[in-house]
Short mmCIF file of C-alpha atoms (C1' of nucleotides) in Angstrom, two decimals:
data_model
loop_
_atom_site.label_atom_id
_atom_site.label_comp_id
_atom_site.label_asym_id
_atom_site.label_seq_id
_atom_site.Cartn_x
_atom_site.Cartn_y
_atom_site.Cartn_z
CA MET A 1 70.07 177.21 -13.45
CA THR A 2 68.94 177.52 -9.57
CA PRO A 3 66.99 175.43 -7.84
CA PRO A 4 63.51 175.97 -6.39
CA PRO A 5 62.74 176.14 -2.82
CA ILE A 6 61.43 173.16 -1.76
CA SER A 7 61.54 172.26 2.30
CA LEU A 8 62.87 168.46 3.19
CA THR A 9 61.23 166.95 6.10
CA VAL A 10 61.47 163.15 7.71
CA ASP A 11 58.33 161.68 9.30
CA ALA A 12 58.96 158.36 11.32
CA VAL A 13 56.08 156.14 11.89
CA VAL A 14 57.17 154.21 14.72
CA PHE A 15 55.78 150.41 16.17
CA GLY A 16 55.79 148.98 19.10
CA TYR A 17 53.85 145.67 20.38
CA THR A 18 53.00 144.34 23.38
CA VAL A 19 50.25 140.84 23.50
CA ASN A 20 48.26 142.57 25.44
CA LYS A 21 47.95 145.96 24.05
CA GLY A 22 48.31 144.73 20.01
CA LEU A 23 50.40 147.20 17.88
CA SER A 24 50.66 150.31 18.54
CA VAL A 25 52.21 153.99 16.48
CA LEU A 26 53.74 157.01 18.65
CA LEU A 27 52.72 160.09 17.63
CA ILE A 28 52.67 163.53 18.75
CA GLN A 29 50.70 166.46 19.42
CA ARG A 30 51.26 169.44 17.41
CA LYS A 31 51.41 173.49 18.88
CA TYR A 32 51.38 174.87 16.30
CA ALA A 33 48.98 175.87 12.86
CA PRO A 34 48.36 174.40 11.41
CA PHE A 35 46.49 171.45 11.91
CA LYS A 36 46.86 172.96 15.55
CA GLY A 37 46.50 170.10 18.26
CA SER A 38 45.62 167.38 15.86
CA TRP A 39 48.14 164.30 16.20
CA ALA A 40 50.52 163.66 13.25
CA LEU A 41 53.78 161.67 12.93
CA PRO A 42 57.25 162.99 15.01
CA GLY A 43 60.06 164.20 12.67
CA GLY A 44 60.91 167.80 10.91
CA PHE A 45 63.61 169.28 8.96
CA VAL A 46 66.62 167.62 7.58
CA LEU A 47 69.60 169.78 8.95
CA GLU A 48 72.50 170.86 6.27
CA ASN A 49 74.98 168.06 7.39
CA GLU A 50 73.18 165.63 8.21
CA SER A 51 71.79 162.70 6.82
CA LEU A 52 68.39 161.38 6.90
CA GLU A 53 68.81 158.77 8.91
CA ASP A 54 70.18 160.86 11.46
CA ALA A 55 67.61 163.57 11.37
CA VAL A 56 64.97 160.81 12.10
CA GLU A 57 66.87 159.91 14.83
CA ARG A 58 67.59 163.61 16.01
CA GLU A 59 64.03 164.50 15.58
CA LEU A 60 62.33 161.17 17.96
CA GLU A 61 64.75 162.34 20.27
CA GLU A 62 63.19 165.79 21.03
CA GLU A 63 60.02 164.99 20.07
CA THR A 64 59.51 161.45 22.04
CA GLY A 65 62.95 160.55 23.48
CA VAL A 66 61.70 157.12 22.27
CA LYS A 67 64.98 154.77 21.53
CA ILE A 68 64.48 152.65 17.84
CA ASN A 69 65.99 148.98 17.71
CA TYR A 70 65.26 149.04 14.00
CA LEU A 71 65.18 152.03 11.06
CA GLU A 72 64.39 151.82 7.71
CA GLN A 73 63.14 153.99 4.60
CA LEU A 74 59.69 153.71 3.52
CA TYR A 75 58.78 155.94 1.34
CA THR A 76 59.04 159.69 -0.33
CA PHE A 77 55.78 162.12 -0.57
CA GLY A 78 55.70 164.52 -2.85
CA ARG A 79 52.53 165.47 -4.15
CA PRO A 80 52.90 169.36 -4.09
CA ASN A 81 49.56 170.44 -1.90
CA ARG A 82 50.88 168.18 0.73
CA ASP A 83 50.86 170.64 3.15
CA PRO A 84 49.20 173.73 2.53
CA ARG A 85 51.52 176.39 3.29
CA LYS A 86 54.47 175.62 1.18
CA ARG A 87 55.81 173.29 -0.55
CA ILE A 88 57.58 169.95 1.65
CA VAL A 89 59.01 167.10 0.59
CA SER A 90 59.52 164.22 3.45
CA VAL A 91 60.94 161.14 3.15
CA ALA A 92 59.37 158.75 5.54
CA TYR A 93 60.93 156.05 7.71
CA PHE A 94 59.60 153.60 9.47
CA ALA A 95 61.15 151.96 12.88
CA LEU A 96 60.41 149.76 15.51
CA VAL A 97 60.57 149.28 19.37
CA ARG A 98 60.64 146.88 21.89
CA PRO A 99 58.45 146.39 24.68
CA ASP A 100 60.74 148.30 27.23
CA ALA A 101 61.22 151.25 25.08
CA PHE A 102 56.81 151.33 24.67
CA GLN A 103 56.81 154.11 27.52
CA LEU A 104 57.40 157.19 27.18
CA SER A 105 60.84 158.85 29.01
CA ALA A 106 59.95 160.58 31.51
CA LYS A 107 61.10 164.15 30.01
CA THR A 108 58.11 163.76 27.59
CA ASP A 109 55.63 165.83 28.06
CA ALA A 110 52.63 163.00 28.47
CA SER A 111 50.44 165.60 25.85
CA ASP A 112 53.22 165.52 23.49
CA ALA A 113 53.74 162.18 22.41
CA GLN A 114 51.39 159.21 23.25
CA TRP A 115 50.98 156.22 22.10
CA PHE A 116 47.55 155.32 19.83
CA LYS A 117 46.75 151.22 19.07
CA ILE A 118 46.59 150.67 15.50
CA THR A 119 43.11 149.97 15.68
CA GLU A 120 41.87 153.37 17.87
CA LEU A 121 43.74 155.75 15.61
CA PRO A 122 43.52 159.77 16.07
CA THR A 123 42.29 162.13 13.61
CA LEU A 124 46.30 162.34 11.90
CA ALA A 125 47.19 165.76 10.34
CA PHE A 126 48.62 166.38 6.18
CA ASP A 127 49.04 163.41 4.63
CA HIS A 128 49.77 161.48 7.27
CA PRO A 129 46.84 159.10 7.26
CA GLU A 130 47.86 157.68 3.92
CA ILE A 131 51.89 157.81 5.26
CA LEU A 132 50.86 155.57 8.13
CA GLU A 133 48.61 153.07 6.03
CA ILE A 134 51.81 152.55 3.52
CA ALA A 135 53.91 151.61 6.64
CA ILE A 136 51.64 149.40 8.02
CA GLN A 137 50.75 147.46 4.28
CA ARG A 138 55.30 147.44 4.48
CA LEU A 139 54.81 145.93 7.40
CA ARG A 140 52.81 142.97 7.28
CA ALA A 141 54.33 142.92 4.01
CA LYS A 142 57.98 142.56 5.34
CA VAL A 143 57.25 139.84 8.50
CA THR A 144 56.40 136.96 5.67
CA TYR A 145 59.75 137.09 4.31
CA GLU A 146 62.35 139.07 6.37
CA PRO A 147 62.54 138.18 10.17
CA ILE A 148 62.00 141.67 11.57
CA GLY A 149 59.25 141.28 14.00
CA PHE A 150 61.62 140.15 16.36
CA GLU A 151 62.65 143.52 16.68
CA LEU A 152 58.97 143.97 18.48
CA LEU A 153 59.50 141.48 20.74
CA GLU A 154 61.32 141.03 23.92
CA GLU A 155 64.61 139.42 23.35
CA LYS A 156 63.18 136.26 25.06
CA PHE A 157 60.07 135.22 24.36
CA PRO A 158 56.86 132.23 24.61
CA PHE A 159 56.64 130.85 21.16
CA SER A 160 52.85 131.99 21.83
CA HIS A 161 54.26 136.37 21.65
CA LEU A 162 55.81 135.39 18.53
CA GLU A 163 52.58 133.79 17.07
CA LYS A 164 50.33 136.01 18.61
CA LEU A 165 52.43 139.16 16.88
CA TYR A 166 52.38 137.53 13.28
CA GLU A 167 48.36 137.12 13.79
CA THR A 168 48.08 140.97 14.32
CA LEU A 169 50.35 141.45 12.13
CA LEU A 170 49.14 139.70 9.53
CA PHE A 171 45.19 139.42 10.27
CA HIS A 172 44.47 141.85 12.62
CA THR A 173 45.58 144.39 11.07
CA GLN A 174 43.32 143.33 7.96
CA ASN A 175 40.09 143.31 9.92
CA ILE A 176 40.91 139.53 9.27
CA ASP A 177 39.56 137.91 12.64
CA ASP A 178 41.59 135.02 11.77
CA GLU A 179 44.15 132.57 13.75
CA ILE A 180 47.54 130.58 13.07
CA ASP A 181 47.37 126.78 13.76
CA ARG A 182 49.78 126.71 17.00
CA ARG A 183 51.66 124.06 15.35
CA ASN A 184 52.36 124.45 11.90
CA PHE A 185 53.65 127.57 12.43
CA LYS A 186 55.81 126.02 14.71
CA LYS A 187 57.21 123.44 12.81
CA LYS A 188 57.35 126.47 10.15
CA MET A 189 59.45 128.61 12.19
CA LYS A 190 61.54 125.61 13.95
CA ARG A 191 62.56 124.58 10.36
CA LEU A 192 63.90 127.74 9.48
CA GLY A 193 66.23 127.35 12.20
CA ILE A 194 66.64 130.97 13.51
CA LEU A 195 65.44 130.17 16.71
CA GLU A 196 67.14 129.28 19.64
CA GLU A 197 65.23 127.30 22.19
CA LEU A 198 66.08 128.36 25.55
CA ASN A 199 65.88 126.47 29.31
CA GLU A 200 64.17 129.73 30.62
CA PHE A 201 60.65 129.37 31.05
CA ARG A 202 58.12 131.75 31.63
CA LYS A 203 56.91 132.95 35.44
CA ALA A 204 53.10 132.18 34.85
CA SER A 205 51.13 135.43 34.44
CA GLY A 206 48.21 133.94 36.11
CA ALA A 207 47.68 130.32 35.39
CA GLY A 208 48.63 128.02 32.53
CA ARG A 209 51.42 125.87 31.91
CA PRO A 210 54.59 127.91 31.97
CA ALA A 211 56.32 128.45 28.36
CA ARG A 212 59.66 128.06 26.85
CA LEU A 213 61.12 130.81 26.30
CA PHE A 214 62.96 131.19 22.89
CA ARG A 215 65.48 133.57 21.28
CA PHE A 216 66.19 135.10 17.73
CA ILE A 217 69.77 134.92 16.43
CA PRO A 218 70.64 136.93 13.82
CA GLU A 219 73.75 135.45 12.44
CA LYS A 220 71.69 132.15 11.38
CA TYR A 221 69.23 134.43 9.28
CA PHE A 222 72.70 135.59 8.14
CA GLU A 223 73.56 132.77 6.83
CA LEU A 224 71.04 131.85 5.27
CA LYS A 225 70.30 134.99 3.12
CA GLU A 226 74.31 134.62 1.71
CA ARG A 227 72.92 131.12 1.23
CA GLY A 228 69.69 132.86 -1.01
CA ASP A 229 67.60 130.65 0.99
CA MET A 230 64.80 132.27 1.47
CA PHE A 231 62.71 132.66 4.69
CA ASP A 232 59.32 132.45 3.78
CA VAL A 233 56.39 132.53 6.32
CA TRP A 234 53.37 133.82 5.05
CA VAL A 235 50.93 131.57 7.85
CA MET B 1 62.48 178.05 12.12
CA THR B 2 64.04 178.57 9.02
CA PRO B 3 64.92 174.81 6.96
CA PRO B 4 68.51 174.88 5.45
CA PRO B 5 68.92 174.96 1.71
CA ILE B 6 68.84 171.55 1.00
CA SER B 7 68.09 171.02 -3.37
CA LEU B 8 65.99 168.49 -4.30
CA THR B 9 66.81 165.76 -7.61
CA VAL B 10 65.10 162.80 -9.03
CA ASP B 11 67.12 160.49 -11.05
CA ALA B 12 65.39 157.28 -13.01
CA VAL B 13 66.87 153.90 -13.58
CA VAL B 14 65.60 152.98 -16.86
CA PHE B 15 65.88 149.65 -17.54
CA GLY B 16 65.14 148.17 -21.14
CA TYR B 17 65.00 144.42 -22.61
CA THR B 18 65.69 143.14 -25.63
CA VAL B 19 66.82 138.39 -26.23
CA ASN B 20 69.46 139.75 -27.95
CA LYS B 21 70.86 142.60 -26.05
CA GLY B 22 70.07 141.52 -22.50
CA LEU B 23 69.00 143.98 -20.10
CA SER B 24 70.30 147.68 -20.30
CA VAL B 25 70.56 150.78 -18.59
CA LEU B 26 69.92 154.46 -20.01
CA LEU B 27 72.30 157.08 -19.22
CA ILE B 28 73.16 160.66 -20.30
CA GLN B 29 76.24 162.04 -20.43
CA ARG B 30 77.03 164.99 -18.80
CA LYS B 31 78.28 168.01 -20.41
CA TYR B 32 79.58 170.21 -17.31
CA ALA B 33 81.55 169.43 -14.22
CA PRO B 34 81.48 167.89 -11.63
CA PHE B 35 81.80 164.40 -13.48
CA LYS B 36 82.27 166.50 -16.67
CA GLY B 37 82.35 163.49 -19.40
CA SER B 38 80.89 161.03 -17.14
CA TRP B 39 77.95 158.95 -17.51
CA ALA B 40 75.17 159.41 -15.82
CA LEU B 41 71.46 158.47 -14.53
CA PRO B 42 68.67 160.68 -16.25
CA GLY B 43 67.88 163.44 -13.76
CA GLY B 44 67.40 166.95 -12.05
CA PHE B 45 65.39 169.41 -10.51
CA VAL B 46 62.32 169.04 -9.47
CA LEU B 47 60.06 172.57 -9.96
CA GLU B 48 57.93 174.20 -7.56
CA ASN B 49 54.79 173.25 -8.66
CA GLU B 50 54.97 169.26 -10.35
CA SER B 51 55.10 165.96 -8.48
CA LEU B 52 58.10 163.57 -7.81
CA GLU B 53 56.91 161.99 -10.91
CA ASP B 54 55.95 164.46 -13.20
CA ALA B 55 59.73 165.35 -12.88
CA VAL B 56 60.83 162.73 -13.62
CA GLU B 57 58.73 162.04 -16.76
CA ARG B 58 59.89 165.59 -17.69
CA GLU B 59 63.26 164.88 -17.59
CA LEU B 60 63.00 161.56 -19.17
CA GLU B 61 61.73 163.38 -21.88
CA GLU B 62 63.97 166.53 -21.76
CA GLU B 63 67.08 164.56 -21.92
CA THR B 64 66.31 160.94 -23.74
CA GLY B 65 62.83 161.75 -25.40
CA VAL B 66 62.24 157.70 -24.10
CA LYS B 67 59.14 156.95 -23.45
CA ILE B 68 58.41 154.79 -20.10
CA ASN B 69 55.90 152.11 -19.45
CA TYR B 70 56.08 151.71 -15.55
CA LEU B 71 57.16 153.46 -13.12
CA GLU B 72 58.70 153.00 -9.92
CA GLN B 73 59.59 155.07 -6.56
CA LEU B 74 63.26 153.44 -5.60
CA TYR B 75 64.68 154.76 -3.03
CA THR B 76 65.84 158.48 -1.64
CA PHE B 77 69.37 159.10 -1.50
CA GLY B 78 70.52 161.60 1.18
CA ARG B 79 74.02 161.16 2.07
CA PRO B 80 75.28 164.56 3.41
CA ASN B 81 78.82 164.87 0.28
CA ARG B 82 77.12 162.98 -1.89
CA ASP B 83 77.40 165.86 -4.38
CA PRO B 84 80.61 167.55 -4.05
CA ARG B 85 79.16 170.80 -4.93
CA LYS B 86 76.18 171.48 -2.08
CA ARG B 87 73.75 169.48 -0.34
CA ILE B 88 71.37 167.02 -2.57
CA VAL B 89 68.78 165.32 -2.09
CA SER B 90 68.09 162.95 -4.33
CA VAL B 91 64.57 160.59 -5.35
CA ALA B 92 65.38 157.98 -7.43
CA TYR B 93 62.88 155.90 -9.38
CA PHE B 94 63.03 152.67 -11.59
CA ALA B 95 61.29 152.76 -14.91
CA LEU B 96 60.80 149.95 -17.79
CA VAL B 97 60.51 150.77 -21.31
CA ARG B 98 59.33 147.86 -24.46
CA PRO B 99 61.19 147.27 -26.76
CA ASP B 100 60.04 149.19 -29.54
CA ALA B 101 60.63 152.50 -26.93
CA PHE B 102 64.39 150.92 -27.32
CA GLN B 103 65.81 153.03 -29.91
CA LEU B 104 66.32 157.22 -28.60
CA SER B 105 64.33 159.14 -30.88
CA ALA B 106 65.95 161.21 -33.52
CA LYS B 107 65.92 164.42 -31.51
CA THR B 108 68.34 162.98 -29.12
CA ASP B 109 71.44 163.85 -29.85
CA ALA B 110 73.37 160.60 -29.60
CA SER B 111 76.47 161.61 -27.83
CA ASP B 112 73.77 162.53 -25.27
CA ALA B 113 71.96 159.68 -24.17
CA GLN B 114 73.02 155.78 -24.79
CA TRP B 115 71.91 152.18 -24.10
CA PHE B 116 74.32 150.73 -22.40
CA LYS B 117 74.52 146.77 -21.21
CA ILE B 118 74.37 146.15 -17.93
CA THR B 119 76.93 143.74 -18.41
CA GLU B 120 79.69 146.63 -19.80
CA LEU B 121 78.31 149.97 -17.81
CA PRO B 122 81.14 152.83 -18.15
CA THR B 123 81.93 154.56 -14.86
CA LEU B 124 78.95 156.44 -13.40
CA ALA B 125 79.29 159.87 -11.62
CA PHE B 126 78.35 160.53 -7.41
CA ASP B 127 76.22 158.01 -5.75
CA HIS B 128 75.03 156.08 -9.00
CA PRO B 129 76.82 153.38 -8.94
CA GLU B 130 75.42 152.79 -6.06
CA ILE B 131 71.62 153.78 -6.60
CA LEU B 132 72.00 151.34 -10.68
CA GLU B 133 73.10 148.33 -7.66
CA ILE B 134 70.33 149.09 -5.85
CA ALA B 135 67.78 149.25 -8.84
CA ILE B 136 68.67 145.86 -10.35
CA GLN B 137 68.13 144.53 -6.74
CA ARG B 138 64.66 145.97 -7.02
CA LEU B 139 64.08 144.12 -10.41
CA ARG B 140 65.42 141.03 -9.56
CA ALA B 141 63.43 140.81 -6.39
CA LYS B 142 60.22 142.65 -7.67
CA VAL B 143 59.54 139.99 -10.78
CA THR B 144 59.20 137.45 -8.74
CA TYR B 145 56.22 138.19 -7.05
CA GLU B 146 54.63 141.09 -9.93
CA PRO B 147 54.58 140.35 -12.60
CA ILE B 148 56.53 143.43 -13.86
CA GLY B 149 58.92 141.56 -16.17
CA PHE B 150 55.95 141.84 -19.10
CA GLU B 151 56.73 145.64 -18.91
CA LEU B 152 60.27 144.85 -20.92
CA LEU B 153 58.46 142.49 -23.63
CA GLU B 154 56.52 143.67 -26.44
CA GLU B 155 53.34 142.87 -26.07
CA LYS B 156 52.83 139.33 -27.61
CA PHE B 157 56.06 137.28 -26.88
CA PRO B 158 57.38 133.65 -27.33
CA PHE B 159 57.38 131.89 -23.84
CA SER B 160 61.11 131.76 -24.56
CA HIS B 161 61.04 135.35 -24.52
CA LEU B 162 59.91 135.53 -21.46
CA GLU B 163 61.98 132.67 -20.01
CA LYS B 164 64.94 133.57 -21.39
CA LEU B 165 63.87 137.11 -19.25
CA TYR B 166 63.46 135.76 -15.91
CA GLU B 167 66.81 133.49 -16.68
CA THR B 168 68.41 137.28 -17.53
CA LEU B 169 67.36 138.72 -14.49
CA LEU B 170 67.67 136.20 -11.80
CA PHE B 171 70.90 134.68 -12.65
CA HIS B 172 72.73 136.87 -15.52
CA THR B 173 72.76 139.65 -12.96
CA GLN B 174 74.45 137.55 -10.15
CA ASN B 175 77.16 136.31 -12.98
CA ILE B 176 75.17 133.08 -12.46
CA ASP B 177 75.51 130.87 -14.93
CA ASP B 178 72.10 128.63 -14.57
CA GLU B 179 69.20 128.08 -16.82
CA ILE B 180 65.41 127.71 -15.91
CA ASP B 181 64.10 124.26 -16.73
CA ARG B 182 61.82 125.20 -20.16
CA ARG B 183 58.85 122.89 -18.36
CA ASN B 184 58.54 123.88 -14.78
CA PHE B 185 58.82 127.11 -15.51
CA LYS B 186 55.84 127.32 -18.20
CA LYS B 187 53.75 125.22 -15.49
CA LYS B 188 54.31 127.64 -13.60
CA MET B 189 53.56 130.42 -15.68
CA LYS B 190 50.00 128.66 -16.52
CA ARG B 191 48.78 128.12 -13.46
CA LEU B 192 48.66 131.08 -12.12
CA GLY B 193 46.42 132.18 -15.24
CA ILE B 194 47.54 135.51 -15.42
CA LEU B 195 48.83 134.33 -19.38
CA GLU B 196 46.50 134.05 -22.53
CA GLU B 197 47.34 131.63 -25.05
CA LEU B 198 46.96 133.47 -28.60
CA ASN B 199 46.66 131.33 -32.37
CA GLU B 200 49.96 133.44 -33.50
CA PHE B 201 52.83 131.94 -34.31
CA ARG B 202 56.14 133.96 -34.43
CA LYS B 203 57.69 133.67 -37.48
CA ALA B 204 60.85 131.87 -37.60
CA SER B 205 64.20 134.42 -37.46
CA GLY B 206 65.45 132.07 -38.91
CA ALA B 207 65.28 128.03 -38.18
CA GLY B 208 63.49 126.52 -35.35
CA ARG B 209 59.63 125.85 -35.36
CA PRO B 210 57.30 128.69 -35.05
CA ALA B 211 57.05 129.69 -31.42
CA ARG B 212 53.34 130.66 -30.21
CA LEU B 213 53.14 133.74 -29.20
CA PHE B 214 51.71 135.28 -25.44
CA ARG B 215 49.97 137.80 -24.18
CA PHE B 216 49.80 138.92 -20.57
CA ILE B 217 46.35 139.36 -18.97
CA PRO B 218 46.24 142.57 -16.25
CA GLU B 219 42.67 141.70 -15.21
CA LYS B 220 43.28 138.45 -14.64
CA TYR B 221 46.39 139.51 -11.98
CA PHE B 222 44.33 142.08 -10.25
CA GLU B 223 41.92 139.63 -9.69
CA LEU B 224 44.36 136.79 -8.02
CA LYS B 225 45.32 140.43 -6.56
CA GLU B 226 42.02 141.11 -4.64
CA ARG B 227 41.65 138.19 -3.18
CA GLY B 228 45.11 137.42 -1.67
CA ASP B 229 46.79 134.66 -3.93
CA MET B 230 50.35 135.87 -4.42
CA PHE B 231 52.32 135.46 -7.19
CA ASP B 232 55.40 133.02 -6.45
CA VAL B 233 57.77 132.80 -9.18
CA TRP B 234 61.15 132.02 -7.82
CA VAL B 235 62.41 129.58 -10.73
"C1'" DC C 1 39.05 119.60 40.46
"C1'" DC C 2 38.46 123.72 37.30
"C1'" DA C 3 40.50 127.05 34.14
"C1'" DA C 4 43.95 128.69 31.25
"C1'" DA C 5 47.55 127.91 27.82
"C1'" DA C 6 51.62 125.12 26.51
"C1'" DG C 7 53.18 121.42 23.90
"C1'" DT C 8 52.67 117.97 20.89
"C1'" DG C 9 51.79 113.90 15.22
"C1'" DT C 10 49.97 112.06 11.16
"C1'" DT C 11 47.89 112.45 6.85
"C1'" DG C 12 46.04 114.60 2.80
"C1'" DG C 13 47.16 117.42 -0.83
"C1'" DT C 14 49.66 120.01 -3.71
"C1'" DA C 15 53.51 122.42 -5.61
"C1'" DG C 16 58.01 121.88 -6.70
"C1'" DT C 17 62.50 119.60 -8.53
"C1'" DA C 18 64.28 116.52 -12.20
"C1'" DC C 19 64.50 114.85 -15.91
"C1'" DA C 20 64.54 113.50 -22.35
"C1'" DC C 21 62.70 112.80 -26.64
"C1'" DC C 22 60.16 114.38 -30.06
"C1'" DC C 23 57.94 118.36 -34.12
"C1'" DA C 24 58.46 122.30 -37.17
"C1'" DT C 25 61.40 124.96 -39.61
"C1'" DG C 26 65.41 127.28 -42.31
"C1'" DA C 27 69.11 126.44 -45.24
"C1'" DT D 1 69.22 116.00 -43.68
"C1'" DC D 2 71.33 118.91 -40.27
"C1'" DA D 3 70.91 122.44 -37.53
"C1'" DT D 4 67.96 125.24 -34.68
"C1'" DG D 5 64.86 126.62 -30.98
"C1'" DG D 6 59.85 124.98 -29.84
"C1'" DG D 7 56.77 121.87 -27.23
"C1'" DT D 8 55.53 118.21 -24.15
"C1'" DG D 9 54.69 113.92 -18.98
"C1'" DT D 10 55.56 111.80 -15.04
"C1'" DA D 11 57.72 110.45 -10.98
"C1'" DC D 12 59.80 111.67 -6.41
"C1'" DT D 13 60.04 114.90 -2.90
"C1'" DA D 14 58.55 118.66 0.61
"C1'" DC D 15 55.76 121.83 2.55
"C1'" DC D 16 51.16 122.86 3.15
"C1'" DA D 17 46.67 122.18 5.91
"C1'" DA D 18 43.44 120.38 8.47
"C1'" DC D 19 42.80 119.08 12.83
"C1'" DA D 20 42.58 116.60 18.74
"C1'" DC D 21 44.00 115.69 23.37
"C1'" DT D 22 47.49 115.95 26.86
"C1'" DT D 23 50.30 118.68 30.28
"C1'" DT D 24 51.17 121.50 33.62
"C1'" DT D 25 49.82 125.09 36.16
"C1'" DG D 26 47.14 128.65 39.19
"C1'" DG D 27 43.05 129.24 41.68
#
DNA sequence: CCAAAAGTGTTGGTAGTACACCCATGA
DNA sequence: TCATGGGTGTACTACCAACACTTTTGG
């Protein structure tokens, strides 16, 4: 029983977020056929002695130099003709980076890797549009029951940033033009008890009252989770 | 750039359920080393021109003859030494079968495949204990927000069967000895509006008042889902 | 003093939880 | 007639949704 020659790759959907730019995804430009010149998700072959996660981190380092903050397996794509050359099965991951990792490292050639707002995407190679779509769905669903949104924010953030992030993820990724009620959202988040209210304020960026900064407390969340108390923020 | 020789398999965690036997999983006994004689999840190599799902269905047919009712990709396991012989990455699926598919087809040699209650599992080969554990977690989580529980019941069922199924999945898989309040559970399910109350009753199986039968209405559920109304049954 | 962003409470509706008795059948 | 399982309603609490004005700052 000889196993058939199927190649295994990993691909990463890396999300970044800032209040101004909204949700963005990291893409690389392909240098070779097929899809030469097209934009694609970063990724590549898994080496014989590395785990899938190691492969993702290695490829991201090689191709983009970006420092990721959260990594989770997304789905495995194995349709027979998803790559025109030969049979390739790809394990897709999704990753989150903080705003400060948002600009690409100097060594990355700007023509190689670039951030794209998810509202202004180029045409993607292979079945990457499908992978990206599934990643967005997963991210959207997941922020409502696990506090992974914090992995996209700075460590200390004003409440309004958290609120805008949820607005973006829950509504703008679906072309819904809706807003979150600030008071209700704050009540819910406070009730969860996973935020620490700091005695620091954001120096105003322009006009407006300076905002108090908050911090996510992972320990509190793990406590909740152990007790089986569910996070639940579907605004 | 030659891709490394990594083999790709699929494995299936097939769940069955009856009120009497509780939640069970379908295992096969290995005929060859490594782990010769041990029990393992059914599965095998993906062929060059079949999709991952086709591979699962083919292997299940070959190894167990069981007819599955629901299939969903679970997770991909790729730790470098999970198979002692060589690098094998496995895409795990989880499947649900109805009670009538519960007995194995005649052609299956009983020594090959067998159902095991999840409370009375044998030692499993490879990293299959981990895969099974993750499958159970997924099933438990998923019944609270999608109506996949119905895929484990007969088409027409008394309410108490649904209730016992949820008790089993939500509590007994975690060694919690708890019960669902019949009245509250029924209220919740009725409010969802995805059940049809039939004018048929179950002929008593022993003593007791005959129970009205119900049917799950997939169409109603799709309607709900389209409208974004969330299923939500964490008893 | 005006514009911009942050902060804050109340009310009404709805869903969740806890809880106990009667009904129909087979033995 | 008894044992078994099926069927039903109410009261309390907690969360959700809707909603508008005041405060602090920069220009």
